[in-house]
PDB file of C-alpha atoms in Angstrom:
ATOM      1  CA  ILE A   1     -56.469-104.095 108.783  1.00  0.00           C
ATOM      2  CA  ASP A   2     -55.851-100.374 108.295  1.00  0.00           C
ATOM      3  CA  GLN A   3     -58.371 -99.957 105.451  1.00  0.00           C
ATOM      4  CA  PRO A   4     -61.267-102.374 106.085  1.00  0.00           C
ATOM      5  CA  ASP A   5     -63.704-100.217 104.110  1.00  0.00           C
ATOM      6  CA  LEU A   6     -61.884-101.212 100.919  1.00  0.00           C
ATOM      7  CA  ALA A   7     -62.490-104.925 101.510  1.00  0.00           C
ATOM      8  CA  GLN A   8     -65.914-105.087  99.858  1.00  0.00           C
ATOM      9  CA  THR A   9     -64.667-103.435  96.686  1.00  0.00           C
ATOM     10  CA  PHE A  10     -61.576-105.652  96.504  1.00  0.00           C
ATOM     11  CA  ILE A  11     -63.520-108.846  97.216  1.00  0.00           C
ATOM     12  CA  VAL A  12     -66.217-108.183  94.617  1.00  0.00           C
ATOM     13  CA  THR A  13     -63.625-107.063  92.060  1.00  0.00           C
ATOM     14  CA  CYS A  14     -61.460-110.145  92.581  1.00  0.00           C
ATOM     15  CA  CYS A  15     -64.478-112.391  92.047  1.00  0.00           C
ATOM     16  CA  LEU A  16     -65.508-110.548  88.892  1.00  0.00           C
ATOM     17  CA  LEU A  17     -61.963-110.826  87.528  1.00  0.00           C
ATOM     18  CA  ASN A  18     -61.661-114.506  88.564  1.00  0.00           C
ATOM     19  CA  VAL A  19     -58.746-113.759  90.877  1.00  0.00           C
ATOM     20  CA  PRO A  20     -58.726-116.160  93.859  1.00  0.00           C
ATOM     21  CA  PHE A  21     -57.927-114.431  97.137  1.00  0.00           C
ATOM     22  CA  SER A  22     -57.518-114.654 100.865  1.00  0.00           C
ATOM     23  CA  PHE A  23     -57.989-111.444 102.850  1.00  0.00           C
ATOM     24  CA  THR A  24     -57.348-111.407 106.586  1.00  0.00           C
ATOM     25  CA  GLY A  25     -57.750-108.870 109.368  1.00  0.00           C
ATOM     26  CA  LEU A  26     -61.379-108.220 108.513  1.00  0.00           C
ATOM     27  CA  GLN A  27     -62.908-108.707 111.972  1.00  0.00           C
ATOM     28  CA  SER A  28     -64.161-105.103 112.065  1.00  0.00           C
ATOM     29  CA  LEU A  29     -66.347-105.701 108.993  1.00  0.00           C
ATOM     30  CA  LYS A  30     -68.815-107.490 111.229  1.00  0.00           C
ATOM     31  CA  ILE A  31     -69.549-104.354 113.237  1.00  0.00           C
ATOM     32  CA  LYS A  32     -70.171-101.815 110.463  1.00  0.00           C
ATOM     33  CA  GLU A  33     -73.583-100.782 109.077  1.00  0.00           C
ATOM     34  CA  THR A  34     -74.206-104.499 108.676  1.00  0.00           C
ATOM     35  CA  ASN A  35     -72.174-107.664 109.083  1.00  0.00           C
ATOM     36  CA  ARG A  36     -70.289-107.061 105.856  1.00  0.00           C
ATOM     37  CA  VAL A  37     -68.632-110.485 105.937  1.00  0.00           C
ATOM     38  CA  ALA A  38     -71.958-112.317 105.990  1.00  0.00           C
ATOM     39  CA  ALA A  39     -73.418-109.882 103.456  1.00  0.00           C
ATOM     40  CA  LEU A  40     -70.556-110.441 100.998  1.00  0.00           C
ATOM     41  CA  ILE A  41     -70.763-114.208 101.323  1.00  0.00           C
ATOM     42  CA  THR A  42     -74.540-114.174 100.811  1.00  0.00           C
ATOM     43  CA  GLU A  43     -74.700-111.702  97.948  1.00  0.00           C
ATOM     44  CA  LEU A  44     -71.698-113.049  96.012  1.00  0.00           C
ATOM     45  CA  GLY A  45     -73.256-116.490  96.490  1.00  0.00           C
ATOM     46  CA  LYS A  46     -76.259-115.232  94.499  1.00  0.00           C
ATOM     47  CA  LEU A  47     -73.827-114.654  91.617  1.00  0.00           C
ATOM     48  CA  GLY A  48     -72.425-118.158  92.052  1.00  0.00           C
ATOM     49  CA  TYR A  49     -69.192-117.326  93.916  1.00  0.00           C
ATOM     50  CA  LEU A  50     -68.522-119.696  96.816  1.00  0.00           C
ATOM     51  CA  LEU A  51     -66.662-117.720  99.466  1.00  0.00           C
ATOM     52  CA  LYS A  52     -65.397-119.103 102.748  1.00  0.00           C
ATOM     53  CA  GLU A  53     -64.876-117.459 106.109  1.00  0.00           C
ATOM     54  CA  LYS A  54     -62.464-118.314 108.917  1.00  0.00           C
ATOM     55  CA  GLU A  55     -63.949-116.418 111.825  1.00  0.00           C
ATOM     56  CA  GLU A  56     -60.986-116.837 114.140  1.00  0.00           C
ATOM     57  CA  ASP A  57     -58.657-115.152 111.626  1.00  0.00           C
ATOM     58  CA  GLY A  58     -61.068-112.565 110.294  1.00  0.00           C
ATOM     59  CA  GLU A  59     -60.427-114.143 106.897  1.00  0.00           C
ATOM     60  CA  ILE A  60     -62.533-114.281 103.751  1.00  0.00           C
ATOM     61  CA  SER A  61     -61.260-116.393 100.895  1.00  0.00           C
ATOM     62  CA  TRP A  62     -62.243-117.578  97.464  1.00  0.00           C
ATOM     63  CA  ALA A  63     -60.409-120.372  95.674  1.00  0.00           C
ATOM     64  CA  GLY A  64     -62.122-119.832  92.327  1.00  0.00           C
ATOM     65  CA  GLU A  65     -65.163-122.065  92.889  1.00  0.00           C
ATOM     66  CA  LYS A  66     -68.169-120.785  90.989  1.00  0.00           C
ATOM     67  CA  GLU A  67     -71.599-122.124  90.167  1.00  0.00           C
ATOM     68  CA  ILE A  68     -73.592-121.174  87.076  1.00  0.00           C
ATOM     69  CA  VAL A  69     -76.292-118.550  87.657  1.00  0.00           C
ATOM     70  CA  SER A  70     -78.880-118.130  84.947  1.00  0.00           C
ATOM     71  CA  GLU A  71     -81.693-116.230  86.605  1.00  0.00           C
ATOM     72  CA  ASP A  72     -82.161-112.611  87.537  1.00  0.00           C
ATOM     73  CA  VAL A  73     -80.130-111.677  90.585  1.00  0.00           C
ATOM     74  CA  VAL A  74     -81.238-109.154  93.202  1.00  0.00           C
ATOM     75  CA  ILE A  75     -78.449-107.857  95.425  1.00  0.00           C
ATOM     76  CA  ASP A  76     -79.541-106.762  98.885  1.00  0.00           C
ATOM     77  CA  VAL A  77     -77.354-103.940 100.214  1.00  0.00           C
ATOM     78  CA  TYR A  78     -78.463-104.216 103.865  1.00  0.00           C
ATOM     79  CA  GLU A  79     -78.806-100.417 104.109  1.00  0.00           C
ATOM     80  CA  ASP A  80     -75.023-100.241 103.572  1.00  0.00           C
ATOM     81  CA  HIS A  81     -73.715 -97.706 101.075  1.00  0.00           C
ATOM     82  CA  ARG A  82     -70.465 -99.600 100.522  1.00  0.00           C
ATOM     83  CA  MET A  83     -72.336-102.762  99.534  1.00  0.00           C
ATOM     84  CA  ALA A  84     -74.204-100.874  96.796  1.00  0.00           C
ATOM     85  CA  MET A  85     -71.045 -99.227  95.479  1.00  0.00           C
ATOM     86  CA  ALA A  86     -69.000-102.443  95.595  1.00  0.00           C
ATOM     87  CA  PHE A  87     -71.572-104.416  93.585  1.00  0.00           C
ATOM     88  CA  ALA A  88     -72.340-101.753  90.956  1.00  0.00           C
ATOM     89  CA  PRO A  89     -69.496-102.853  88.618  1.00  0.00           C
ATOM     90  CA  ALA A  90     -70.942-106.374  88.621  1.00  0.00           C
ATOM     91  CA  ALA A  91     -73.540-105.031  86.177  1.00  0.00           C
ATOM     92  CA  LEU A  92     -70.788-105.093  83.548  1.00  0.00           C
ATOM     93  CA  GLN A  93     -70.791-108.901  83.688  1.00  0.00           C
ATOM     94  CA  TYR A  94     -74.340-109.611  84.816  1.00  0.00           C
ATOM     95  CA  SER A  95     -76.959-107.875  82.707  1.00  0.00           C
ATOM     96  CA  ASN A  96     -79.655-109.448  84.900  1.00  0.00           C
ATOM     97  CA  LEU A  97     -78.388-107.721  88.053  1.00  0.00           C
ATOM     98  CA  LEU A  98     -80.612-105.524  90.198  1.00  0.00           C
ATOM     99  CA  ILE A  99     -79.299-103.666  93.230  1.00  0.00           C
ATOM    100  CA  GLU A 100     -82.026-103.098  95.785  1.00  0.00           C
ATOM    101  CA  HIS A 101     -82.203 -99.667  97.415  1.00  0.00           C
ATOM    102  CA  PRO A 102     -79.348 -98.032  95.524  1.00  0.00           C
ATOM    103  CA  GLU A 103     -80.260 -94.743  97.184  1.00  0.00           C
ATOM    104  CA  VAL A 104     -78.143 -95.791 100.190  1.00  0.00           C
ATOM    105  CA  VAL A 105     -75.098 -94.478  98.291  1.00  0.00           C
ATOM    106  CA  THR A 106     -76.243 -90.917  99.002  1.00  0.00           C
ATOM    107  CA  LYS A 107     -74.820 -91.350 102.519  1.00  0.00           C
ATOM    108  CA  SER A 108     -71.267 -91.008 101.214  1.00  0.00           C
ATOM    109  CA  TYR A 109     -71.484 -90.327  97.445  1.00  0.00           C
ATOM    110  CA  PRO A 110     -74.685 -88.513  96.422  1.00  0.00           C
ATOM    111  CA  ASN A 111     -73.757 -88.411  92.714  1.00  0.00           C
ATOM    112  CA  PHE A 112     -72.660 -92.050  92.467  1.00  0.00           C
ATOM    113  CA  CYS A 113     -75.424 -93.164  90.068  1.00  0.00           C
ATOM    114  CA  LYS A 114     -75.102 -90.027  87.949  1.00  0.00           C
ATOM    115  CA  ASP A 115     -71.353 -90.562  87.679  1.00  0.00           C
ATOM    116  CA  LEU A 116     -71.848 -94.212  86.734  1.00  0.00           C
ATOM    117  CA  SER A 117     -74.239 -93.104  83.999  1.00  0.00           C
ATOM    118  CA  LYS A 118     -71.599 -90.702  82.667  1.00  0.00           C
ATOM    119  CA  ALA A 119     -69.153 -93.636  82.593  1.00  0.00           C
ATOM    120  CA  GLY A 120     -71.543 -95.610  80.382  1.00  0.00           C
ATOM    121  CA  PHE A 121     -73.542 -97.647  82.900  1.00  0.00           C
ATOM    122  CA  ARG A 122     -77.259 -98.017  82.232  1.00  0.00           C
ATOM    123  CA  ILE A 123     -79.036 -96.943  85.394  1.00  0.00           C
ATOM    124  CA  SER A 124     -82.732 -97.737  85.377  1.00  0.00           C
ATOM    125  CA  LYS A 125     -83.506 -95.809  88.559  1.00  0.00           C
ATOM    126  CA  GLN A 126     -81.736 -92.469  88.701  1.00  0.00           C
ATOM    127  CA  LEU A 127     -81.286 -90.855  92.093  1.00  0.00           C
TER     128      LEU A 127
END
């Protein structure tokens, strides 16, 4: 509840590490740059992760259910800098991943893509 801006990073990371979760107190995620709850459910669904939401509790959960994804995946960031940053590490597991409009990260972290490149990520569009 006190740090809702960390939710996207934790949720994506848990999925990538196959760690089932249940996070509550996330009601405020619906009133940020975008409805981050809906965005997470939609975009992680593109990677095969089947997340669930309990609106009344502000809860997002994942019990480990995953479908196979074999095609290129385009992640929409909904003009939300935290969506782009949260999904960037997914490129370590999904070589077919494209993040649309990565330039949104300049809102809070102008050197994000450059720093990822220094860490060994292959960035095809440098900001």
